Amino acid sequence: MRAKLHRLLAILFLMTTAAASSAQTPATSPEPIRYTLSFPAPQTHYVEVTASVPTGRRATVDLMMAVWTPGSYLVREYARNVEAVTAFGSDGHVLPVDKSKKNHWVVTTGGAPSITLKYRLYCREMSVRTNWVEDGFALLNGAPTFITLADLTPRPHEVIIHPAAGWRRSVTALPELGGGEHRYRAPDYDTLVDSPIVVGNPAVYDFVVDGKTHSLVDVGEGGVFDGARAARDLQTIVEQDRRTWGFLPYDRYVFFNLITESGGGLEHKNCNVIMTNRWSTRTRQAYLAWLQLESHEYFHAWNVKRLRPAELGPFDYENENITRSLFVVEGFTDYYADLQVARAGLQTRDEYLNDLSSTIELLQTTPGRLVEPVALASVDAWIKYYRPDENSNNASVSYYTKGTVIAFLLDAKIRKATGGAKSLDDVMKLAYQKYSGPKGYTPDEFRAVAEQVAGVDLKPFWQSAVNGTAELDYSDALAAFGLRFKAPPATNRPAKPWLGVSTRIDNGRLVIAQVQRDSPADLAGLNVDDEILAIDDFRVRADRLDNRLEQYQAGQTVTVLVARREQLQRIPVTFGVEPPKNWRLEAIPSATDTQRQLLDGWLRG
Ligand SMILES: [Zn+2]
């Protein structure tokens, strides 16, 4: 709140001075901060940063580095990777630098109109929101790289890159500054933070949709990843989203694909960054997962980077930014991620329904769905979703998973209520028209848009699905599309015994990793980190627990010998029956024409 208030005051001050000065002299735009990035020894994982910072002739300037990256809701303390901060006056003499807070530096300027700030960054955290530098390439994100003036007065930020020896290209969605290669200009700090930079020798595949250039930038293909095919299929996804939304919201778009044996993705206004596995174009399953990840991050170009909750902009880069709407931001995006890949013809209907079934099954087998409303999961993203522990499944719900299922139920509700004339697509488009500007939507405003499109009152649905913890009701959605959950195969065999734990093997020891709430293990008092040694006094080898459980039946009571902090304990446990997992969707053979039409309209888009 503090930084936001400062920023507002800074903007108001700027508006006042601009208005006052425009009467006498032409208003001048604020002087830029100019950064130079160099990589004298990239194999040591360092980038050296030099910044020319205008001071406005203030006696001191307060400089700041962001603590988090928008889109990834965790305070990550990027300043921990900053080393050797020094400052110089215009004549080259050293200026005093005071580290005043974890992410602030105060420089005494001596009245100099600008200062030169130098620092280096250790860049060896392989993720889409952090920095990595090695002999072959660099990925630099704005938040963990650029120290800026803490008042965040809107001003341009220029970036000049000196690639390491042997590196030919730099790629970013930032506009070019002119005057040569590797020179870029962000109109403001937000754009700088929103524009990651890749330097090295990536393979680049360009394609054009709507007259706009899109680039797939592959780092590390290694002769294995099929970049040409990936670019062709990305074009199909871009064209599908173009059909759904009716327009492309940018002038140019870059898909950064870092083939680094890592995972994850992060959205930006004019680009996204994902990390993947070298083999992800080799098998159909892996390739569909890659396409769905790209589809997800790309859909964000509309949903969250422009159409956004009111709380997610302007950002407070130094504190948590709390919103109740991440189920729309991430859940609805994840719903469309897979749906658009299917609508684009890149996966079959059966494959799509199978993926949706897996999402429903994941939600319905998470005990935390009955504990935490999804709106609260959104608020608690900063302390829960990004900080999972052994009890997360029992106590919380994912706004990705539940958000996807809510989007499915809402889409079905709207299609049924309007006889297929309207859908969730229309909600997203109308919401975009109303709330992609400077303000953003509140939860009630987003619901009101959905109600306007559906023509029905959605308060009870919202109260239960978004703000409540009751079981979701699938019956209307399934009836609308002529779908059902597959019945389990009939069997005469007795139920398998169920403990309700997951285990890990640690140095040859069989250790309990998670205990499911209200499971037999939970009720009997088996604990996380207990080492399972024996059942009924017979040794259980670390790799043989499943085999041993097969020797029993549900309802039988056994004694489990565990070592808990090196002390042996005998714990009586009565095996239960695992809750049924009947969450696989299938089409009803006797579906009516109306049901088939709604299903068709949904999956064709
Ligand atoms: Zn996302």
JSON list of C-alpha atoms in Angstrom, two decimals, residues 229-377:
[
{"chain": "A", "resi": 229, "resn": "ARG", "atom": "CA", "xyz": [6.73, -28.12, -36.16]},
{"chain": "A", "resi": 230, "resn": "ALA", "atom": "CA", "xyz": [6.24, -26.36, -32.83]},
{"chain": "A", "resi": 231, "resn": "ALA", "atom": "CA", "xyz": [6.08, -22.97, -34.59]},
{"chain": "A", "resi": 232, "resn": "ARG", "atom": "CA", "xyz": [3.49, -24.28, -37.12]},
{"chain": "A", "resi": 233, "resn": "ASP", "atom": "CA", "xyz": [1.26, -25.55, -34.33]},
{"chain": "A", "resi": 234, "resn": "LEU", "atom": "CA", "xyz": [1.69, -22.36, -32.28]},
{"chain": "A", "resi": 235, "resn": "GLN", "atom": "CA", "xyz": [0.41, -20.46, -35.31]},
{"chain": "A", "resi": 236, "resn": "THR", "atom": "CA", "xyz": [-2.72, -22.67, -35.25]},
{"chain": "A", "resi": 237, "resn": "ILE", "atom": "CA", "xyz": [-3.26, -21.80, -31.56]},
{"chain": "A", "resi": 238, "resn": "VAL", "atom": "CA", "xyz": [-2.75, -18.09, -32.25]},
{"chain": "A", "resi": 239, "resn": "GLU", "atom": "CA", "xyz": [-5.33, -18.28, -35.06]},
{"chain": "A", "resi": 240, "resn": "GLN", "atom": "CA", "xyz": [-7.78, -20.10, -32.77]},
{"chain": "A", "resi": 241, "resn": "ASP", "atom": "CA", "xyz": [-7.46, -17.47, -30.00]},
{"chain": "A", "resi": 242, "resn": "ARG", "atom": "CA", "xyz": [-7.80, -14.79, -32.67]},
{"chain": "A", "resi": 243, "resn": "ARG", "atom": "CA", "xyz": [-11.13, -16.36, -33.72]},
{"chain": "A", "resi": 244, "resn": "THR", "atom": "CA", "xyz": [-12.37, -16.63, -30.13]},
{"chain": "A", "resi": 245, "resn": "TRP", "atom": "CA", "xyz": [-11.47, -13.08, -29.05]},
{"chain": "A", "resi": 246, "resn": "GLY", "atom": "CA", "xyz": [-11.91, -11.43, -32.45]},
{"chain": "A", "resi": 247, "resn": "PHE", "atom": "CA", "xyz": [-8.56, -9.62, -32.37]},
{"chain": "A", "resi": 248, "resn": "LEU", "atom": "CA", "xyz": [-4.90, -9.85, -31.33]},
{"chain": "A", "resi": 249, "resn": "PRO", "atom": "CA", "xyz": [-4.18, -7.33, -28.55]},
{"chain": "A", "resi": 250, "resn": "TYR", "atom": "CA", "xyz": [-0.49, -6.57, -29.38]},
{"chain": "A", "resi": 251, "resn": "ASP", "atom": "CA", "xyz": [1.70, -5.48, -32.30]},
{"chain": "A", "resi": 252, "resn": "ARG", "atom": "CA", "xyz": [4.25, -8.28, -31.97]},
{"chain": "A", "resi": 253, "resn": "TYR", "atom": "CA", "xyz": [4.52, -11.40, -29.79]},
{"chain": "A", "resi": 254, "resn": "VAL", "atom": "CA", "xyz": [7.45, -13.59, -28.68]},
{"chain": "A", "resi": 255, "resn": "PHE", "atom": "CA", "xyz": [7.26, -17.18, -27.36]},
{"chain": "A", "resi": 256, "resn": "PHE", "atom": "CA", "xyz": [10.45, -17.79, -25.34]},
{"chain": "A", "resi": 257, "resn": "ASN", "atom": "CA", "xyz": [10.91, -21.55, -25.14]},
{"chain": "A", "resi": 258, "resn": "LEU", "atom": "CA", "xyz": [13.84, -22.47, -22.89]},
{"chain": "A", "resi": 259, "resn": "ILE", "atom": "CA", "xyz": [14.65, -26.14, -23.37]},
{"chain": "A", "resi": 260, "resn": "THR", "atom": "CA", "xyz": [16.45, -26.47, -20.06]},
{"chain": "A", "resi": 261, "resn": "GLU", "atom": "CA", "xyz": [15.07, -29.71, -18.55]},
{"chain": "A", "resi": 262, "resn": "SER", "atom": "CA", "xyz": [12.98, -27.53, -16.27]},
{"chain": "A", "resi": 263, "resn": "GLY", "atom": "CA", "xyz": [9.28, -26.55, -16.22]},
{"chain": "A", "resi": 264, "resn": "GLY", "atom": "CA", "xyz": [6.80, -23.75, -15.74]},
{"chain": "A", "resi": 265, "resn": "GLY", "atom": "CA", "xyz": [5.59, -20.74, -17.67]},
{"chain": "A", "resi": 266, "resn": "LEU", "atom": "CA", "xyz": [5.08, -17.02, -17.10]},
{"chain": "A", "resi": 267, "resn": "GLU", "atom": "CA", "xyz": [2.87, -14.61, -19.01]},
{"chain": "A", "resi": 268, "resn": "HIS", "atom": "CA", "xyz": [3.67, -11.10, -20.18]},
{"chain": "A", "resi": 269, "resn": "LYS", "atom": "CA", "xyz": [1.79, -8.56, -22.28]},
{"chain": "A", "resi": 270, "resn": "ASN", "atom": "CA", "xyz": [3.73, -9.18, -25.49]},
{"chain": "A", "resi": 271, "resn": "CYS", "atom": "CA", "xyz": [5.57, -12.44, -24.78]},
{"chain": "A", "resi": 272, "resn": "ASN", "atom": "CA", "xyz": [5.75, -15.43, -22.50]},
{"chain": "A", "resi": 273, "resn": "VAL", "atom": "CA", "xyz": [8.54, -17.60, -21.12]},
{"chain": "A", "resi": 274, "resn": "ILE", "atom": "CA", "xyz": [8.23, -21.35, -20.67]},
{"chain": "A", "resi": 275, "resn": "MET", "atom": "CA", "xyz": [10.75, -24.00, -19.69]},
{"chain": "A", "resi": 276, "resn": "THR", "atom": "CA", "xyz": [10.56, -27.50, -21.03]},
{"chain": "A", "resi": 277, "resn": "ASN", "atom": "CA", "xyz": [12.22, -30.82, -21.67]},
{"chain": "A", "resi": 278, "resn": "ARG", "atom": "CA", "xyz": [14.35, -31.54, -24.74]},
{"chain": "A", "resi": 279, "resn": "TRP", "atom": "CA", "xyz": [12.13, -34.52, -25.68]},
{"chain": "A", "resi": 280, "resn": "SER", "atom": "CA", "xyz": [8.79, -32.69, -25.53]},
{"chain": "A", "resi": 281, "resn": "THR", "atom": "CA", "xyz": [8.13, -32.89, -29.28]},
{"chain": "A", "resi": 282, "resn": "ARG", "atom": "CA", "xyz": [8.84, -36.64, -29.40]},
{"chain": "A", "resi": 283, "resn": "THR", "atom": "CA", "xyz": [5.78, -38.30, -27.82]},
{"chain": "A", "resi": 284, "resn": "ARG", "atom": "CA", "xyz": [2.19, -37.21, -28.36]},
{"chain": "A", "resi": 285, "resn": "GLN", "atom": "CA", "xyz": [1.48, -36.95, -24.63]},
{"chain": "A", "resi": 286, "resn": "ALA", "atom": "CA", "xyz": [4.53, -34.75, -23.99]},
{"chain": "A", "resi": 287, "resn": "TYR", "atom": "CA", "xyz": [3.85, -32.62, -27.06]},
{"chain": "A", "resi": 288, "resn": "LEU", "atom": "CA", "xyz": [0.21, -31.99, -26.12]},
{"chain": "A", "resi": 289, "resn": "ALA", "atom": "CA", "xyz": [1.38, -30.95, -22.65]},
{"chain": "A", "resi": 290, "resn": "TRP", "atom": "CA", "xyz": [3.85, -28.52, -24.29]},
{"chain": "A", "resi": 291, "resn": "LEU", "atom": "CA", "xyz": [1.12, -27.08, -26.55]},
{"chain": "A", "resi": 292, "resn": "GLN", "atom": "CA", "xyz": [-1.26, -26.73, -23.59]},
{"chain": "A", "resi": 293, "resn": "LEU", "atom": "CA", "xyz": [1.39, -24.86, -21.58]},
{"chain": "A", "resi": 294, "resn": "GLU", "atom": "CA", "xyz": [2.03, -22.50, -24.51]},
{"chain": "A", "resi": 295, "resn": "SER", "atom": "CA", "xyz": [-1.72, -22.13, -25.01]},
{"chain": "A", "resi": 296, "resn": "HIS", "atom": "CA", "xyz": [-2.13, -21.22, -21.32]},
{"chain": "A", "resi": 297, "resn": "GLU", "atom": "CA", "xyz": [0.59, -18.56, -21.26]},
{"chain": "A", "resi": 298, "resn": "TYR", "atom": "CA", "xyz": [-0.56, -17.12, -24.58]},
{"chain": "A", "resi": 299, "resn": "PHE", "atom": "CA", "xyz": [-4.22, -16.86, -23.46]},
{"chain": "A", "resi": 300, "resn": "HIS", "atom": "CA", "xyz": [-2.95, -14.63, -20.62]},
{"chain": "A", "resi": 301, "resn": "ALA", "atom": "CA", "xyz": [-2.14, -11.95, -23.25]},
{"chain": "A", "resi": 302, "resn": "TRP", "atom": "CA", "xyz": [-5.88, -11.21, -22.94]},
{"chain": "A", "resi": 303, "resn": "ASN", "atom": "CA", "xyz": [-6.83, -12.72, -19.56]},
{"chain": "A", "resi": 304, "resn": "VAL", "atom": "CA", "xyz": [-4.79, -10.95, -16.83]},
{"chain": "A", "resi": 305, "resn": "LYS", "atom": "CA", "xyz": [-2.26, -8.97, -18.86]},
{"chain": "A", "resi": 306, "resn": "ARG", "atom": "CA", "xyz": [-5.06, -6.71, -20.15]},
{"chain": "A", "resi": 307, "resn": "LEU", "atom": "CA", "xyz": [-8.39, -7.93, -18.74]},
{"chain": "A", "resi": 308, "resn": "ARG", "atom": "CA", "xyz": [-7.45, -8.09, -15.05]},
{"chain": "A", "resi": 309, "resn": "PRO", "atom": "CA", "xyz": [-8.69, -7.96, -11.47]},
{"chain": "A", "resi": 310, "resn": "ALA", "atom": "CA", "xyz": [-8.66, -4.40, -10.07]},
{"chain": "A", "resi": 311, "resn": "GLU", "atom": "CA", "xyz": [-5.97, -5.34, -7.53]},
{"chain": "A", "resi": 312, "resn": "LEU", "atom": "CA", "xyz": [-3.41, -6.50, -10.13]},
{"chain": "A", "resi": 313, "resn": "GLY", "atom": "CA", "xyz": [-2.31, -3.10, -11.34]},
{"chain": "A", "resi": 314, "resn": "PRO", "atom": "CA", "xyz": [-0.63, -0.77, -10.92]},
{"chain": "A", "resi": 315, "resn": "PHE", "atom": "CA", "xyz": [1.58, -3.23, -9.08]},
{"chain": "A", "resi": 316, "resn": "ASP", "atom": "CA", "xyz": [3.13, -2.70, -5.70]},
{"chain": "A", "resi": 317, "resn": "TYR", "atom": "CA", "xyz": [6.53, -4.29, -6.44]},
{"chain": "A", "resi": 318, "resn": "GLU", "atom": "CA", "xyz": [7.57, -4.36, -2.79]},
{"chain": "A", "resi": 319, "resn": "ASN", "atom": "CA", "xyz": [4.61, -6.08, -1.13]},
{"chain": "A", "resi": 320, "resn": "GLU", "atom": "CA", "xyz": [2.04, -8.80, -1.70]},
{"chain": "A", "resi": 321, "resn": "ASN", "atom": "CA", "xyz": [-0.77, -7.73, -4.08]},
{"chain": "A", "resi": 322, "resn": "ILE", "atom": "CA", "xyz": [-3.89, -9.48, -2.83]},
{"chain": "A", "resi": 323, "resn": "THR", "atom": "CA", "xyz": [-6.82, -10.44, -5.08]},
{"chain": "A", "resi": 324, "resn": "ARG", "atom": "CA", "xyz": [-9.78, -12.83, -4.72]},
{"chain": "A", "resi": 325, "resn": "SER", "atom": "CA", "xyz": [-9.93, -13.43, -8.48]},
{"chain": "A", "resi": 326, "resn": "LEU", "atom": "CA", "xyz": [-6.99, -15.74, -9.28]},
{"chain": "A", "resi": 327, "resn": "PHE", "atom": "CA", "xyz": [-9.54, -18.47, -10.08]},
{"chain": "A", "resi": 328, "resn": "VAL", "atom": "CA", "xyz": [-10.51, -16.34, -13.10]},
{"chain": "A", "resi": 329, "resn": "VAL", "atom": "CA", "xyz": [-6.91, -15.32, -13.86]},
{"chain": "A", "resi": 330, "resn": "GLU", "atom": "CA", "xyz": [-5.43, -18.83, -13.69]},
{"chain": "A", "resi": 331, "resn": "GLY", "atom": "CA", "xyz": [-8.37, -21.24, -13.57]},
{"chain": "A", "resi": 332, "resn": "PHE", "atom": "CA", "xyz": [-10.29, -19.81, -16.53]},
{"chain": "A", "resi": 333, "resn": "THR", "atom": "CA", "xyz": [-6.99, -19.51, -18.45]},
{"chain": "A", "resi": 334, "resn": "ASP", "atom": "CA", "xyz": [-6.23, -23.16, -17.76]},
{"chain": "A", "resi": 335, "resn": "TYR", "atom": "CA", "xyz": [-9.74, -24.13, -18.90]},
{"chain": "A", "resi": 336, "resn": "TYR", "atom": "CA", "xyz": [-9.19, -22.35, -22.21]},
{"chain": "A", "resi": 337, "resn": "ALA", "atom": "CA", "xyz": [-5.58, -23.61, -22.52]},
{"chain": "A", "resi": 338, "resn": "ASP", "atom": "CA", "xyz": [-6.73, -27.17, -23.24]},
{"chain": "A", "resi": 339, "resn": "LEU", "atom": "CA", "xyz": [-10.04, -26.23, -24.90]},
{"chain": "A", "resi": 340, "resn": "GLN", "atom": "CA", "xyz": [-8.33, -24.01, -27.49]},
{"chain": "A", "resi": 341, "resn": "VAL", "atom": "CA", "xyz": [-5.83, -26.76, -28.34]},
{"chain": "A", "resi": 342, "resn": "ALA", "atom": "CA", "xyz": [-8.81, -29.07, -28.98]},
{"chain": "A", "resi": 343, "resn": "ARG", "atom": "CA", "xyz": [-10.76, -26.43, -30.90]},
{"chain": "A", "resi": 344, "resn": "ALA", "atom": "CA", "xyz": [-7.67, -25.79, -33.04]},
{"chain": "A", "resi": 345, "resn": "GLY", "atom": "CA", "xyz": [-7.77, -29.46, -34.01]},
{"chain": "A", "resi": 346, "resn": "LEU", "atom": "CA", "xyz": [-4.43, -30.25, -32.36]},
{"chain": "A", "resi": 347, "resn": "GLN", "atom": "CA", "xyz": [-5.96, -32.79, -29.96]},
{"chain": "A", "resi": 348, "resn": "THR", "atom": "CA", "xyz": [-9.01, -35.03, -30.31]},
{"chain": "A", "resi": 349, "resn": "ARG", "atom": "CA", "xyz": [-12.27, -34.62, -28.39]},
{"chain": "A", "resi": 350, "resn": "ASP", "atom": "CA", "xyz": [-11.55, -37.80, -26.48]},
{"chain": "A", "resi": 351, "resn": "GLU", "atom": "CA", "xyz": [-8.12, -36.48, -25.49]},
{"chain": "A", "resi": 352, "resn": "TYR", "atom": "CA", "xyz": [-9.71, -33.20, -24.38]},
{"chain": "A", "resi": 353, "resn": "LEU", "atom": "CA", "xyz": [-12.45, -34.89, -22.35]},
{"chain": "A", "resi": 354, "resn": "ASN", "atom": "CA", "xyz": [-9.80, -37.13, -20.79]},
{"chain": "A", "resi": 355, "resn": "ASP", "atom": "CA", "xyz": [-7.76, -34.10, -19.68]},
{"chain": "A", "resi": 356, "resn": "LEU", "atom": "CA", "xyz": [-10.87, -32.36, -18.30]},
{"chain": "A", "resi": 357, "resn": "SER", "atom": "CA", "xyz": [-11.74, -35.60, -16.44]},
{"chain": "A", "resi": 358, "resn": "SER", "atom": "CA", "xyz": [-8.28, -35.63, -14.86]},
{"chain": "A", "resi": 359, "resn": "THR", "atom": "CA", "xyz": [-8.77, -32.06, -13.63]},
{"chain": "A", "resi": 360, "resn": "ILE", "atom": "CA", "xyz": [-12.18, -32.94, -12.15]},
{"chain": "A", "resi": 361, "resn": "GLU", "atom": "CA", "xyz": [-10.71, -36.06, -10.54]},
{"chain": "A", "resi": 362, "resn": "LEU", "atom": "CA", "xyz": [-7.83, -34.05, -9.07]},
{"chain": "A", "resi": 363, "resn": "LEU", "atom": "CA", "xyz": [-10.29, -31.61, -7.49]},
{"chain": "A", "resi": 364, "resn": "GLN", "atom": "CA", "xyz": [-12.65, -34.31, -6.23]},
{"chain": "A", "resi": 365, "resn": "THR", "atom": "CA", "xyz": [-9.84, -36.26, -4.56]},
{"chain": "A", "resi": 366, "resn": "THR", "atom": "CA", "xyz": [-8.38, -33.21, -2.79]},
{"chain": "A", "resi": 367, "resn": "PRO", "atom": "CA", "xyz": [-9.77, -33.08, 0.78]},
{"chain": "A", "resi": 368, "resn": "GLY", "atom": "CA", "xyz": [-8.95, -29.34, 0.98]},
{"chain": "A", "resi": 369, "resn": "ARG", "atom": "CA", "xyz": [-11.80, -28.58, -1.49]},
{"chain": "A", "resi": 370, "resn": "LEU", "atom": "CA", "xyz": [-14.18, -28.95, 1.49]},
{"chain": "A", "resi": 371, "resn": "VAL", "atom": "CA", "xyz": [-12.05, -26.65, 3.67]},
{"chain": "A", "resi": 372, "resn": "GLU", "atom": "CA", "xyz": [-10.96, -23.61, 1.67]},
{"chain": "A", "resi": 373, "resn": "PRO", "atom": "CA", "xyz": [-13.13, -21.52, -0.69]},
{"chain": "A", "resi": 374, "resn": "VAL", "atom": "CA", "xyz": [-11.37, -20.86, -4.00]},
{"chain": "A", "resi": 375, "resn": "ALA", "atom": "CA", "xyz": [-11.64, -17.08, -3.49]},
{"chain": "A", "resi": 376, "resn": "LEU", "atom": "CA", "xyz": [-9.70, -17.50, -0.23]},
{"chain": "A", "resi": 377, "resn": "ALA", "atom": "CA", "xyz": [-7.13, -19.73, -1.99]}
]
